[in-house]
mmCIF file of C-alpha atoms in Angstrom:
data_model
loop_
_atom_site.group_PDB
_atom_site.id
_atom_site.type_symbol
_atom_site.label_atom_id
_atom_site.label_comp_id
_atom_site.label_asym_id
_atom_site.label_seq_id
_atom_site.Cartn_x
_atom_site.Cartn_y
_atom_site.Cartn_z
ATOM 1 C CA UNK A 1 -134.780 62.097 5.654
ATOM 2 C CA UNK A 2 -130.954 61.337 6.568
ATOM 3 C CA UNK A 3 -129.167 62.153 9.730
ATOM 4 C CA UNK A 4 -129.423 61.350 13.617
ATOM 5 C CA UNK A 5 -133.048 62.291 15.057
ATOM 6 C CA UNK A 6 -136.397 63.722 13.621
ATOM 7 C CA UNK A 7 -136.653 67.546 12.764
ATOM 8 C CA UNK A 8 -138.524 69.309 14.990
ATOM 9 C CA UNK A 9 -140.775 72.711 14.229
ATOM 10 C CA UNK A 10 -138.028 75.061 15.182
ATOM 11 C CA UNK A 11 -136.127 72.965 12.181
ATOM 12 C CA UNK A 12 -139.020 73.712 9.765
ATOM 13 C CA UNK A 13 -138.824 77.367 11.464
ATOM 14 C CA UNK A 14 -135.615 77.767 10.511
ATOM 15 C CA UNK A 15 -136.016 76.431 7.135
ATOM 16 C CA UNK A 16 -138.849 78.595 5.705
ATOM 17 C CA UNK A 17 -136.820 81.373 6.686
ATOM 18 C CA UNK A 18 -133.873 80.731 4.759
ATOM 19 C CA UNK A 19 -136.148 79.426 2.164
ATOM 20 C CA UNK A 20 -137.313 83.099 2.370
ATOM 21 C CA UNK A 21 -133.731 84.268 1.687
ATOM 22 C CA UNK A 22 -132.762 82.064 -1.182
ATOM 23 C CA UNK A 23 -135.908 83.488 -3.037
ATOM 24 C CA UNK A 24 -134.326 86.905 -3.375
ATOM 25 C CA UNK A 25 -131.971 85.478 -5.666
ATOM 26 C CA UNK A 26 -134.900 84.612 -8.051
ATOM 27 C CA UNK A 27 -133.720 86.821 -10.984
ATOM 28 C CA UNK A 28 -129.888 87.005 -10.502
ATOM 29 C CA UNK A 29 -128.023 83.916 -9.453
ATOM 30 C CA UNK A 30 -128.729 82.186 -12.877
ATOM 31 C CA UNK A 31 -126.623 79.906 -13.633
ATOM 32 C CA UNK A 32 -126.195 79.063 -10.559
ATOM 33 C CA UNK A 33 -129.146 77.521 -7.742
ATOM 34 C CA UNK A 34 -130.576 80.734 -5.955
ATOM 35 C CA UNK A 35 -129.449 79.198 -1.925
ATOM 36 C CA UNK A 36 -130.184 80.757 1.635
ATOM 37 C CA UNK A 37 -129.097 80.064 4.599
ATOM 38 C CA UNK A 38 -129.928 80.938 8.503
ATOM 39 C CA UNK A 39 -127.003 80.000 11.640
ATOM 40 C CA UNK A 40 -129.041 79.814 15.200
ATOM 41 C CA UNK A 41 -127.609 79.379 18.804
ATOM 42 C CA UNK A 42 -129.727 79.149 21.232
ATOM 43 C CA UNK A 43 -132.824 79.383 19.785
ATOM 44 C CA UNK A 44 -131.217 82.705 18.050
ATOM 45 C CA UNK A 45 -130.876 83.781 14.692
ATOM 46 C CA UNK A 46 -127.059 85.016 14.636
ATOM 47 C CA UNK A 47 -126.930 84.744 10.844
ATOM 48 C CA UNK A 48 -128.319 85.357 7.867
ATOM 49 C CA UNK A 49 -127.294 85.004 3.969
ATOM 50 C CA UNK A 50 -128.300 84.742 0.649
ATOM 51 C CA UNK A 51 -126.376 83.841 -2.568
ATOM 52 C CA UNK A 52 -126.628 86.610 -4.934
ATOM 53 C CA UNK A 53 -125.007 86.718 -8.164
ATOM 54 C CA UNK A 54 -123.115 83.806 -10.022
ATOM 55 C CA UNK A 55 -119.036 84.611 -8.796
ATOM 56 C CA UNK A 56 -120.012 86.024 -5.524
ATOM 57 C CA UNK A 57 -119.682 84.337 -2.015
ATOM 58 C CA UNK A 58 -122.178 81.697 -1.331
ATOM 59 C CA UNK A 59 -125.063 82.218 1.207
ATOM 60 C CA UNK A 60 -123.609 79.904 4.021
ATOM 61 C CA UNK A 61 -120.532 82.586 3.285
ATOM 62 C CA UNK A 62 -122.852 85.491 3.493
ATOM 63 C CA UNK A 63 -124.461 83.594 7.212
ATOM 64 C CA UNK A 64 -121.045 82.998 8.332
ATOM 65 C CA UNK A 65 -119.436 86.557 7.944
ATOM 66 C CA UNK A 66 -122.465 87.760 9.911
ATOM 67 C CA UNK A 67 -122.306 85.369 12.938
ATOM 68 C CA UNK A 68 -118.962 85.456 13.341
ATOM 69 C CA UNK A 69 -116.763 83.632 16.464
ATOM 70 C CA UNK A 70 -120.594 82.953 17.636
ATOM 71 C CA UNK A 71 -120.960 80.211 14.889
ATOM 72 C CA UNK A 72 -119.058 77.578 16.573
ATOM 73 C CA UNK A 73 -121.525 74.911 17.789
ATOM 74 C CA UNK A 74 -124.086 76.261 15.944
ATOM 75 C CA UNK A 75 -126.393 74.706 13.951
ATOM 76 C CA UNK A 76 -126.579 75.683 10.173
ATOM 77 C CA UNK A 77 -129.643 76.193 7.773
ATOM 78 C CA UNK A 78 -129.465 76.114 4.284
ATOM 79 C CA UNK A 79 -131.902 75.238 1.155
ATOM 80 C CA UNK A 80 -128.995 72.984 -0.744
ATOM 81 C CA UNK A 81 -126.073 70.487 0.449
ATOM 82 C CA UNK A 82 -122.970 72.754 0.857
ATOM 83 C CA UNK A 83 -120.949 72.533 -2.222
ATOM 84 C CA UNK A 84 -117.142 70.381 -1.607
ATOM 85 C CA UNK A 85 -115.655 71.303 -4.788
ATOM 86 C CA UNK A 86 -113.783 74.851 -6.310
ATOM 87 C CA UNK A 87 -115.713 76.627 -8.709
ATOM 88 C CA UNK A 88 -115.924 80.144 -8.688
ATOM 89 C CA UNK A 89 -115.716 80.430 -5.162
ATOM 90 C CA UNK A 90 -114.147 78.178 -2.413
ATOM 91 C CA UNK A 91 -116.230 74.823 -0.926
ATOM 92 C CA UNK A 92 -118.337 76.260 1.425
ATOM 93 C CA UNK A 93 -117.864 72.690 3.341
ATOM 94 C CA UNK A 94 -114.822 74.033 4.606
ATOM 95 C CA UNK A 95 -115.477 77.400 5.456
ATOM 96 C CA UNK A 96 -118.276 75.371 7.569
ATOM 97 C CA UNK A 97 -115.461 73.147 8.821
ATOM 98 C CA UNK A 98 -113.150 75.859 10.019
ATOM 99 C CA UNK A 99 -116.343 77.843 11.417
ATOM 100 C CA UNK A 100 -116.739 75.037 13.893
ATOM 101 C CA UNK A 101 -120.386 74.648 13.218
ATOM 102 C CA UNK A 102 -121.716 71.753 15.039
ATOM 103 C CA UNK A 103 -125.494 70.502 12.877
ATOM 104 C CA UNK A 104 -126.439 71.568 9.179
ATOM 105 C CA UNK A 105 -130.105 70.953 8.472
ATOM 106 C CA UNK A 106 -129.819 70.761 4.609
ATOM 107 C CA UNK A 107 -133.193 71.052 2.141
ATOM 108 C CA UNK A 108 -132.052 69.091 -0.144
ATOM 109 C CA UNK A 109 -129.034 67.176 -1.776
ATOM 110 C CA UNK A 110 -127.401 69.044 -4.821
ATOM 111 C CA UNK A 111 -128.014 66.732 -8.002
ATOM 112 C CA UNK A 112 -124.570 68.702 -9.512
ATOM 113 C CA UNK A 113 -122.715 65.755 -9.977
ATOM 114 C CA UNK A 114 -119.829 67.752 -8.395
ATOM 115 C CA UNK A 115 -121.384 67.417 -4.915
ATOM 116 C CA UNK A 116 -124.031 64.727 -4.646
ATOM 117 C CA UNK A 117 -123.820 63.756 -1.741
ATOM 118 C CA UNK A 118 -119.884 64.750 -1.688
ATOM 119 C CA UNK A 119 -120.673 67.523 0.624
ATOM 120 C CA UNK A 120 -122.738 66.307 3.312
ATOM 121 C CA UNK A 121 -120.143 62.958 3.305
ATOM 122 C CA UNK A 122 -117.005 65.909 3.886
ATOM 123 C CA UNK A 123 -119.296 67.432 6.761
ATOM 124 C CA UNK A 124 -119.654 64.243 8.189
ATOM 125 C CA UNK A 125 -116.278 62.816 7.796
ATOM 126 C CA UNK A 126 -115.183 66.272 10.036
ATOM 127 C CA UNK A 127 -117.740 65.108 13.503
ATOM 128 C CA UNK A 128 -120.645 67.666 11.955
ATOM 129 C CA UNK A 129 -124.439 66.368 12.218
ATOM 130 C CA UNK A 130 -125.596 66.748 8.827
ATOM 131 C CA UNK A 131 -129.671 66.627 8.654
ATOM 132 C CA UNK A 132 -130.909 66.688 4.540
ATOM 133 C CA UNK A 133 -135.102 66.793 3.525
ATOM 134 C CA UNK A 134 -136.717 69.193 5.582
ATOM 135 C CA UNK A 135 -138.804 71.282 3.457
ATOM 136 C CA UNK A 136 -137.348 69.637 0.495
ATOM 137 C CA UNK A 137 -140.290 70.591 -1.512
ATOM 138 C CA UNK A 138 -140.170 73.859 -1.471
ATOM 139 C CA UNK A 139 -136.207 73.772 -1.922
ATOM 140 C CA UNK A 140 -136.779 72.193 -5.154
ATOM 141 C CA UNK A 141 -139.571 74.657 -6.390
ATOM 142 C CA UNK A 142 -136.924 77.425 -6.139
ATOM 143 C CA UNK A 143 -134.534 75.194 -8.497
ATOM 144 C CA UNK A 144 -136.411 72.939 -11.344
ATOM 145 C CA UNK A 145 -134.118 74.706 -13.847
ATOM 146 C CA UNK A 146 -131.128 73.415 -11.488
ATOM 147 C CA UNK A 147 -132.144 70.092 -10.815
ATOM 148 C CA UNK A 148 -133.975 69.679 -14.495
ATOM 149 C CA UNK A 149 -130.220 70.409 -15.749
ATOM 150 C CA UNK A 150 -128.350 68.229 -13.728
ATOM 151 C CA UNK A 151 -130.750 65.050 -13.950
ATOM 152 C CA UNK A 152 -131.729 65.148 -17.665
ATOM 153 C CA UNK A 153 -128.909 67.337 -19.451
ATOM 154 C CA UNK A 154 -131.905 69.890 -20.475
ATOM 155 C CA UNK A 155 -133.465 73.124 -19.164
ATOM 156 C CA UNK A 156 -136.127 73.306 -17.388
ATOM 157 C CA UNK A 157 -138.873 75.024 -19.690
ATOM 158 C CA UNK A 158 -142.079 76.775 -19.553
ATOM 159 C CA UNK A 159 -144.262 77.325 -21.867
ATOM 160 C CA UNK A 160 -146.170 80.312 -21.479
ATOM 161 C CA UNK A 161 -149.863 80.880 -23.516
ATOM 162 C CA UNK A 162 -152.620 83.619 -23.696
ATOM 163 C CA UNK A 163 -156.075 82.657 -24.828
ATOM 164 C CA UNK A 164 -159.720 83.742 -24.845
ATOM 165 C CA UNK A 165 -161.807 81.414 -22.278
ATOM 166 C CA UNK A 166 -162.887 79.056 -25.698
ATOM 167 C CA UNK A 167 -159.085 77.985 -25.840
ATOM 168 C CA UNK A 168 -158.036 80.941 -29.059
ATOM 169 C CA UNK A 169 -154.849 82.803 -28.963
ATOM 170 C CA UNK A 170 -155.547 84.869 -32.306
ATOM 171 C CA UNK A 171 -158.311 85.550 -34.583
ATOM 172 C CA UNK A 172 -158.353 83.872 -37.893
ATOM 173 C CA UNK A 173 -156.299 86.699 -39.264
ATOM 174 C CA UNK A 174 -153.687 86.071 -36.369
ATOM 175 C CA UNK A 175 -154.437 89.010 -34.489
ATOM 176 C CA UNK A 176 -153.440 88.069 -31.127
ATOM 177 C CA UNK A 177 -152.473 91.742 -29.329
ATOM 178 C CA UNK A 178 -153.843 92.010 -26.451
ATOM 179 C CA UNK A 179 -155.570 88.743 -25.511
ATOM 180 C CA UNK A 180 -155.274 89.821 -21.945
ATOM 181 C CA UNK A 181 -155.162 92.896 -19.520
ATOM 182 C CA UNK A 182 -152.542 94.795 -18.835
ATOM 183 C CA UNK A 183 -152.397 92.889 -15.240
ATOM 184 C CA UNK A 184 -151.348 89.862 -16.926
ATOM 185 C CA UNK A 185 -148.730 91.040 -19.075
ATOM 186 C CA UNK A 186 -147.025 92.203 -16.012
ATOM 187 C CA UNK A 187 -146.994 88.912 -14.744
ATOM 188 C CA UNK A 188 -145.823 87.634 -17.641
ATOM 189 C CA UNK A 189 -142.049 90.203 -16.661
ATOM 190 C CA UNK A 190 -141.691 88.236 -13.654
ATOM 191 C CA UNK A 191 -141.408 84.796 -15.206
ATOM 192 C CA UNK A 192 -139.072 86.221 -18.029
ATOM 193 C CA UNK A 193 -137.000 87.576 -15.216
ATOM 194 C CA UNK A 194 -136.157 84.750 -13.469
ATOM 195 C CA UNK A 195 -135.549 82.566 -16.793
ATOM 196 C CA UNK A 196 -132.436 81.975 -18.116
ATOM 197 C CA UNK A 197 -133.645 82.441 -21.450
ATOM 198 C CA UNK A 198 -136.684 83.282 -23.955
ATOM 199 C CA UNK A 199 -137.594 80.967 -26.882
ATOM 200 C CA UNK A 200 -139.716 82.045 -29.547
ATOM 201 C CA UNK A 201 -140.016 80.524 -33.236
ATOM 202 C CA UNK A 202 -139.421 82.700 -36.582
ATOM 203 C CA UNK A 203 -143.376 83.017 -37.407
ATOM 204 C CA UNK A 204 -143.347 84.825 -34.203
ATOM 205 C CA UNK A 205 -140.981 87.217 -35.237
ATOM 206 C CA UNK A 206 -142.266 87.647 -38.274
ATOM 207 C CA UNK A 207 -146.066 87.833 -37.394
ATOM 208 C CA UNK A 208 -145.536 89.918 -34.347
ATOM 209 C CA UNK A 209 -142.691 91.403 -34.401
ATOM 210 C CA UNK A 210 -141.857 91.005 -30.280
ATOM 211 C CA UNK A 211 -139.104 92.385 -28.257
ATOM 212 C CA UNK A 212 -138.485 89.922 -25.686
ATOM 213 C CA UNK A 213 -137.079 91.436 -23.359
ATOM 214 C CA UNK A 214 -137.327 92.210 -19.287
ATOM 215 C CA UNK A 215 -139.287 95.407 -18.449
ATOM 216 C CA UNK A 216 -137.513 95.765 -14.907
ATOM 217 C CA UNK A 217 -139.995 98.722 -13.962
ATOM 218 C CA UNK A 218 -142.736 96.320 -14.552
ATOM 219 C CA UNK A 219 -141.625 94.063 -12.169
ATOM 220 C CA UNK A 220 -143.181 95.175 -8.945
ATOM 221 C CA UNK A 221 -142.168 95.049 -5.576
ATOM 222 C CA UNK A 222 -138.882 93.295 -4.946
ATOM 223 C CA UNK A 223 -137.359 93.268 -1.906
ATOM 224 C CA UNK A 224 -134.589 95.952 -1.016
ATOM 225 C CA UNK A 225 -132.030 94.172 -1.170
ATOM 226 C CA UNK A 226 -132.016 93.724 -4.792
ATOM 227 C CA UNK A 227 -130.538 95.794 -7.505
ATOM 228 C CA UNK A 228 -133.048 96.311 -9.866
ATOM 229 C CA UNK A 229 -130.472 96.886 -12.448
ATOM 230 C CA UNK A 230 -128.593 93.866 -11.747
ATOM 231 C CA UNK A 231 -131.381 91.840 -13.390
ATOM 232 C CA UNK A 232 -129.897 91.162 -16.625
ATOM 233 C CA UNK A 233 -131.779 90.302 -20.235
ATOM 234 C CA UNK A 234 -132.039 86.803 -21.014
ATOM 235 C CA UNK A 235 -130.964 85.160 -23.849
ATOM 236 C CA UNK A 236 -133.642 85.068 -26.873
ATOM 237 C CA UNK A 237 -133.345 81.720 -28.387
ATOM 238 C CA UNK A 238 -135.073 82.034 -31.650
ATOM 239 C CA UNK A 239 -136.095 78.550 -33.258
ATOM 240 C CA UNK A 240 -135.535 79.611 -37.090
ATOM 241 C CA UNK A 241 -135.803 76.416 -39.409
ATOM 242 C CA UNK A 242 -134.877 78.342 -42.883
ATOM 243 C CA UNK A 243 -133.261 81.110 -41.075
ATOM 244 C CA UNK A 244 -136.034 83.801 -41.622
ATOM 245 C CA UNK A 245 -135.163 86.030 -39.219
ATOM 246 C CA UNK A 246 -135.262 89.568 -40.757
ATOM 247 C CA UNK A 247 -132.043 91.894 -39.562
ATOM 248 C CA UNK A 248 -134.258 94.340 -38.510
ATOM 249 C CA UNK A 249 -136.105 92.588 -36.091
ATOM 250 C CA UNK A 250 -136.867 94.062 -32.613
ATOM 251 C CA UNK A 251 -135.878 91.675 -30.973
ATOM 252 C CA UNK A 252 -132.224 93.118 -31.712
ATOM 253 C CA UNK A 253 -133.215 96.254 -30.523
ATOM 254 C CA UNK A 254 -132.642 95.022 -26.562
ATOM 255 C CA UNK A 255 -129.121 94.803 -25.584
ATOM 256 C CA UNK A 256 -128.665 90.774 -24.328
ATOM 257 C CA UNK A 257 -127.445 87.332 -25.993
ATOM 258 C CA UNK A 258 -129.345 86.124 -28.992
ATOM 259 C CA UNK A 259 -128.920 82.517 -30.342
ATOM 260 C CA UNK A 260 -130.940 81.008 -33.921
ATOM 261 C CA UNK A 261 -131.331 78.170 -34.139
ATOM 262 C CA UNK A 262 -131.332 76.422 -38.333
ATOM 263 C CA UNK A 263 -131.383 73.433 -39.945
ATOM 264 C CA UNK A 264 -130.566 74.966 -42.746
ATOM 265 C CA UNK A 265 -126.583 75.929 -43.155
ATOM 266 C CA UNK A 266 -127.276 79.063 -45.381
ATOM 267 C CA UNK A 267 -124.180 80.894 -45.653
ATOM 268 C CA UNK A 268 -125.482 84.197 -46.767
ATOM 269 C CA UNK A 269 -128.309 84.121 -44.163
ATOM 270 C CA UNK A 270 -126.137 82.835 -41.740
ATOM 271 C CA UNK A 271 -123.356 85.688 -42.080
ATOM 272 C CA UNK A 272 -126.372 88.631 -41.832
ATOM 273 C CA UNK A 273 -127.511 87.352 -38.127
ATOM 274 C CA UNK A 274 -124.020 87.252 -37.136
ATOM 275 C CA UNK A 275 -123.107 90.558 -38.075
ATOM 276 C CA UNK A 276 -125.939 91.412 -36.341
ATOM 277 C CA UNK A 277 -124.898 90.025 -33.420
ATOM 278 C CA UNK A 278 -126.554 86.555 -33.305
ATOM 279 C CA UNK A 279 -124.978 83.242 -32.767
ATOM 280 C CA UNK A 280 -126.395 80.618 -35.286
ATOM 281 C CA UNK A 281 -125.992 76.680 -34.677
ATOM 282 C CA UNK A 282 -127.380 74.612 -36.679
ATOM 283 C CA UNK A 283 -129.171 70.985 -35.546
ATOM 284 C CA UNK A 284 -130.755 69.254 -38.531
ATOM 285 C CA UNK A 285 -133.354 67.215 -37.861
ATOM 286 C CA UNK A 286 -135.608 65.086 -39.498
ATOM 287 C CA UNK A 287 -138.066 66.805 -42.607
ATOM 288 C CA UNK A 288 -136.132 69.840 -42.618
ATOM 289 C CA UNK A 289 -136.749 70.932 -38.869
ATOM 290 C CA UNK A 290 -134.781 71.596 -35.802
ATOM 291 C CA UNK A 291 -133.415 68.576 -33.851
ATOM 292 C CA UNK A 292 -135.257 69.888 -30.316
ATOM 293 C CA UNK A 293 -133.553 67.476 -28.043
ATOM 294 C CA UNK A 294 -130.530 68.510 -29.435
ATOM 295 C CA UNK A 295 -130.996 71.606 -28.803
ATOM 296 C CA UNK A 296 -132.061 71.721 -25.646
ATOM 297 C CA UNK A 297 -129.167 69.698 -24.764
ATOM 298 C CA UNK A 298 -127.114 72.230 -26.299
ATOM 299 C CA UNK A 299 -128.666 74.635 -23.850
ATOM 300 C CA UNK A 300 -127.542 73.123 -20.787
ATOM 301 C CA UNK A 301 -123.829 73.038 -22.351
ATOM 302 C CA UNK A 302 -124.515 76.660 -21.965
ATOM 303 C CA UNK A 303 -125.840 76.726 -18.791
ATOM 304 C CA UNK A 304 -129.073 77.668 -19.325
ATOM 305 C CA UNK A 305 -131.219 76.401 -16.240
ATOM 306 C CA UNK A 306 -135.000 77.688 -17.078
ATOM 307 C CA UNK A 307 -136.722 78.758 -20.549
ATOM 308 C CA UNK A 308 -139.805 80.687 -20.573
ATOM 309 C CA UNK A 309 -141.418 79.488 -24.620
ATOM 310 C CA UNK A 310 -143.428 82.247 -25.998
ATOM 311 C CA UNK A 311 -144.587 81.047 -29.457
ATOM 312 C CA UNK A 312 -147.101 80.191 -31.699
ATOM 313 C CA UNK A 313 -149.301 76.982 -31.693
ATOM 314 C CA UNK A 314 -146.686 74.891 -34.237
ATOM 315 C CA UNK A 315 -143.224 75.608 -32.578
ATOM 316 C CA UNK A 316 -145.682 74.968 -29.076
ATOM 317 C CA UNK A 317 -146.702 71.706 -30.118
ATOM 318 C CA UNK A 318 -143.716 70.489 -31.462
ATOM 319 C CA UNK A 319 -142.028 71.221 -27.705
ATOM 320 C CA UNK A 320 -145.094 69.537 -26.223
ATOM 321 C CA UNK A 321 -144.769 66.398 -28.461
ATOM 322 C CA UNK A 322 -141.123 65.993 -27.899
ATOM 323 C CA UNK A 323 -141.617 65.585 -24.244
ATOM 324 C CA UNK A 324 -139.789 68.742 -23.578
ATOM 325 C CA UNK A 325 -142.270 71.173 -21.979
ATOM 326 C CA UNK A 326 -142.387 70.285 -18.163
ATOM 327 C CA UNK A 327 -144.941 73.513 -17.587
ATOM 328 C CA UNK A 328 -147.485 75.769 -18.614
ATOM 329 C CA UNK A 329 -148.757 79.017 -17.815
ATOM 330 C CA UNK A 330 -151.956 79.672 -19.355
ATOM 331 C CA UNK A 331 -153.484 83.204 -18.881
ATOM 332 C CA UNK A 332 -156.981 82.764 -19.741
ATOM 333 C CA UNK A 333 -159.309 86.224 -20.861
ATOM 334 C CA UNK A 334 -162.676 86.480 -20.253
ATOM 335 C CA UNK A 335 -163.660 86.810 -24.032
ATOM 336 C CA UNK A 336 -164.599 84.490 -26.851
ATOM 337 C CA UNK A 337 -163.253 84.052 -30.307
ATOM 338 C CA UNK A 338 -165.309 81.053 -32.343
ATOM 339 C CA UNK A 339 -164.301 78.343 -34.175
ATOM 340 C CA UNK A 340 -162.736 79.929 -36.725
ATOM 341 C CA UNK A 341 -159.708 81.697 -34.307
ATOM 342 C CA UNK A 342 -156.533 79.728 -33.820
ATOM 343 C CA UNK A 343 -156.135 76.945 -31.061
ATOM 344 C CA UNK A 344 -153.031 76.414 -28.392
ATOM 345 C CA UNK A 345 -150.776 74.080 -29.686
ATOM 346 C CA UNK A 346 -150.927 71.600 -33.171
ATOM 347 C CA UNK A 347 -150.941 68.338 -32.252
ATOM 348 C CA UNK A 348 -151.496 66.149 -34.738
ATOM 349 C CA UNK A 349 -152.823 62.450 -34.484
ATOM 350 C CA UNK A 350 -154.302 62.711 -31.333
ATOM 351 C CA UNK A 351 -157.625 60.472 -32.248
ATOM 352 C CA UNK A 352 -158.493 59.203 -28.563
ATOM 353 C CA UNK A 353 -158.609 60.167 -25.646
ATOM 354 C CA UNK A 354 -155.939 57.900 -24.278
ATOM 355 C CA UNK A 355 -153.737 60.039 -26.533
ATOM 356 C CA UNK A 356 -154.473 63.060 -24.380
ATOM 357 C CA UNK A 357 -151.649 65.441 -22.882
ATOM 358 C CA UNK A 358 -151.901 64.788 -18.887
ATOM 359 C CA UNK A 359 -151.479 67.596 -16.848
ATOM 360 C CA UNK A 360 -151.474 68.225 -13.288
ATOM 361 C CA UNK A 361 -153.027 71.736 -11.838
ATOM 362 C CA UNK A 362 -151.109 73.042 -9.787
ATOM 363 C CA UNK A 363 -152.076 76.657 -9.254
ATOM 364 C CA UNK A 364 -155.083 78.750 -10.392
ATOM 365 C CA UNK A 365 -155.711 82.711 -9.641
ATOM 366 C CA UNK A 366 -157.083 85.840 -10.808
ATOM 367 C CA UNK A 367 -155.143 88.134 -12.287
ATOM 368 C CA UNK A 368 -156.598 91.922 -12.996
ATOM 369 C CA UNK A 369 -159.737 90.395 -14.870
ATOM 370 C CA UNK A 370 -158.017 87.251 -16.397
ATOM 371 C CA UNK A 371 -157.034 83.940 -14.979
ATOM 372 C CA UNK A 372 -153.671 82.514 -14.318
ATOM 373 C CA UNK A 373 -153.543 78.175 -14.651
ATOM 374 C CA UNK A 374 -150.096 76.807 -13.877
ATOM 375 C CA UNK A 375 -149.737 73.295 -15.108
ATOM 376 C CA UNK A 376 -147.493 70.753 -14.766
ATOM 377 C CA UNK A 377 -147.067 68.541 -17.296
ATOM 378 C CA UNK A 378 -146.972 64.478 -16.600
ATOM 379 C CA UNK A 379 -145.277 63.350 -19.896
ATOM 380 C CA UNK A 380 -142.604 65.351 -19.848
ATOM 381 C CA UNK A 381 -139.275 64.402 -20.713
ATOM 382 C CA UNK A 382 -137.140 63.272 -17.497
#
């Protein structure tokens, strides 16, 4: 905690509310942090505001506009430091400034190396109380793709899996549609939603033949506020070693971004996904494979701030042994496949159980009639 004083329950009050705001940004403020942000007087709420879209004003913006003349000697809510820097839009430090706020209660400090710290020293440095790490916690939950970006140079992926409740994702044959209920595979729109992107390997494509893409009428209830059809497609990264991918794929079919990723510079192959519409880069790694860490690096260059992996058990494992999957979601169906059905992830050498993945558990619920386990994973890649 920094600042003069303890926070107080109205403080945490405050917070969860604009924690509440920031969270309708969920799907649409990638590449940006989704931010919200509450002004009070007197115990009132005379401001409210929520960053929306990547360009557009930023939520202490959005709070001021609504509260006015009254904001002067107010104190200021919001789930990230204000930012001190031009970007798209003006530092909101000195909209704050010239508002004549008097106390900002921040979440969290933002780990863009832009601001750091750089905004609540300029708020400072101007006579305001600046207050950071109240409900910090929760402000990062609504970010890992920010902060995971920032910190390590890497999005922040998860690595989403369907299985039968003895661990299989596919018969021996490689059937695999549908492991799960209908229930589940609408969960499954929300997660793509809010990611900045969808990886998938080139057996995937060519086993199953998936589209990838957002079903925005599957997506629920979502507050009014949001446009459904602002939520955009994300990209499809598809991990493509030889460069496999068939033309006719349907994952072309949905308009959006689509990158392949080689290690293979094949001309001929190379100029077919482009006219098609795909971006190919090429990272050669080691036995004819992708260089993963260089791709995901490559990733953040291009702001991508959360991937949602939706592959098969060797592109999977490969993530998982490069210390680059920090999550899982595992939908599990209450069926059973036997022995001879195919497992989660390859993972070769792992002859002990010292070797084992760690993983912490941080959610589990029901579903329709399967079970949804959110993981963390402890070995990830910081």
């Amino acid at each position: 905690m920094a600042g003069a004083g303890m926070n107080s329950i109205s403080d945490h009050h405050y917070m969860a509310r604009a924690l509440q705001l920031a969270a309708r940004g969920i799907y649409t403020t990638h590449p940006n942090p989704r931010v919200g942000c509450v002004i009070v007087k007197d115990n009132i709420v005379i401001g409210e505001g929520w960053h929306r879209r990547a360009g557009e004003a930023h939520a202490e913006i959005y709070a001021l506009a609504q509260a006015g003349d009254r904001a002067r000697d107010a104190t200021l809510y919001v789930t990230l430091e204000p930012c001190c820097h031009h970007g798209r839009t003006p530092p909101c430090t000195d909209a704050l400034i010239h508002a004549g706020v008097r106390r900002v209660i921040a979440a969290m400090a933002d780990p863009n190396p832009e601001v750091a710290g750089k905004g609540t020293e300029r708020l400072r440095s101007a006579g305001i109380d600046v207050v950071t790490g109240v409900c910090q916690a929760q402000a990062e939950a609504l970010n890992p793709g920010h902060i995971r970006r920032m910190k390590a140079h890497r999005p922040y992926v998860r690595c989403k899996l369907a299985m039968t409740l003895d661990g299989r994702t596919a018969t021996a044959a490689g059937e695999s549609a549908w492991i799960t209920a209908p229930e589940a595979r609408r969960d499954v729109q929300r997660y793509r939603a809010r990611s900045s992107a969808i990886m998938t390997g080139s057996g995937t494509v060519l086993a199953d033949n998936p589209r990838l893409s957002v079903r925005v009428s599957e997506l629920g209830d979502i507050h009014e506020d949001i446009d459904l059809q602002s939520i955009g497609q994300p990209w499809r990264v598809i991990m493509d070693s030889g460069l496999r991918t068939p033309v006719t794929a349907r994952i072309f079919d949905v308009p959006g971004r689509f990158l392949i990723v080689c290690a293979d510079e094949d001309a001929g192959a190379k100029k077919r996904l482009k006219d098609r519409g795909a971006a190919v880069k090429c990272f050669p790694g080691r036995d004819g494979r992708v260089d993963l860490p260089r791709m995901m690096q490559y990733l953040s260059e291009q702001e991508i701030n959360e991937v949602m992996l939706e592959a098969g058990p060797t592109l999977s494992g490969a993530m998982m042994q490069a210390g680059l999957i920090d999550e899982l979601i595992i939908y599990i169906a209450p069926r059973l496949l036997g022995d001879d059905a195919r497992g989660l992830f390859t993972l070769p050498g792992l002859n002990a159980m010292s070797q084992a993945v760690e993983l912490d558990i941080l959610d589990i619920r029901a579903v329709g009639s399967d079970w949804r386990v959110t993981a963390r994973v402890k070995a990830a890649r910081a």
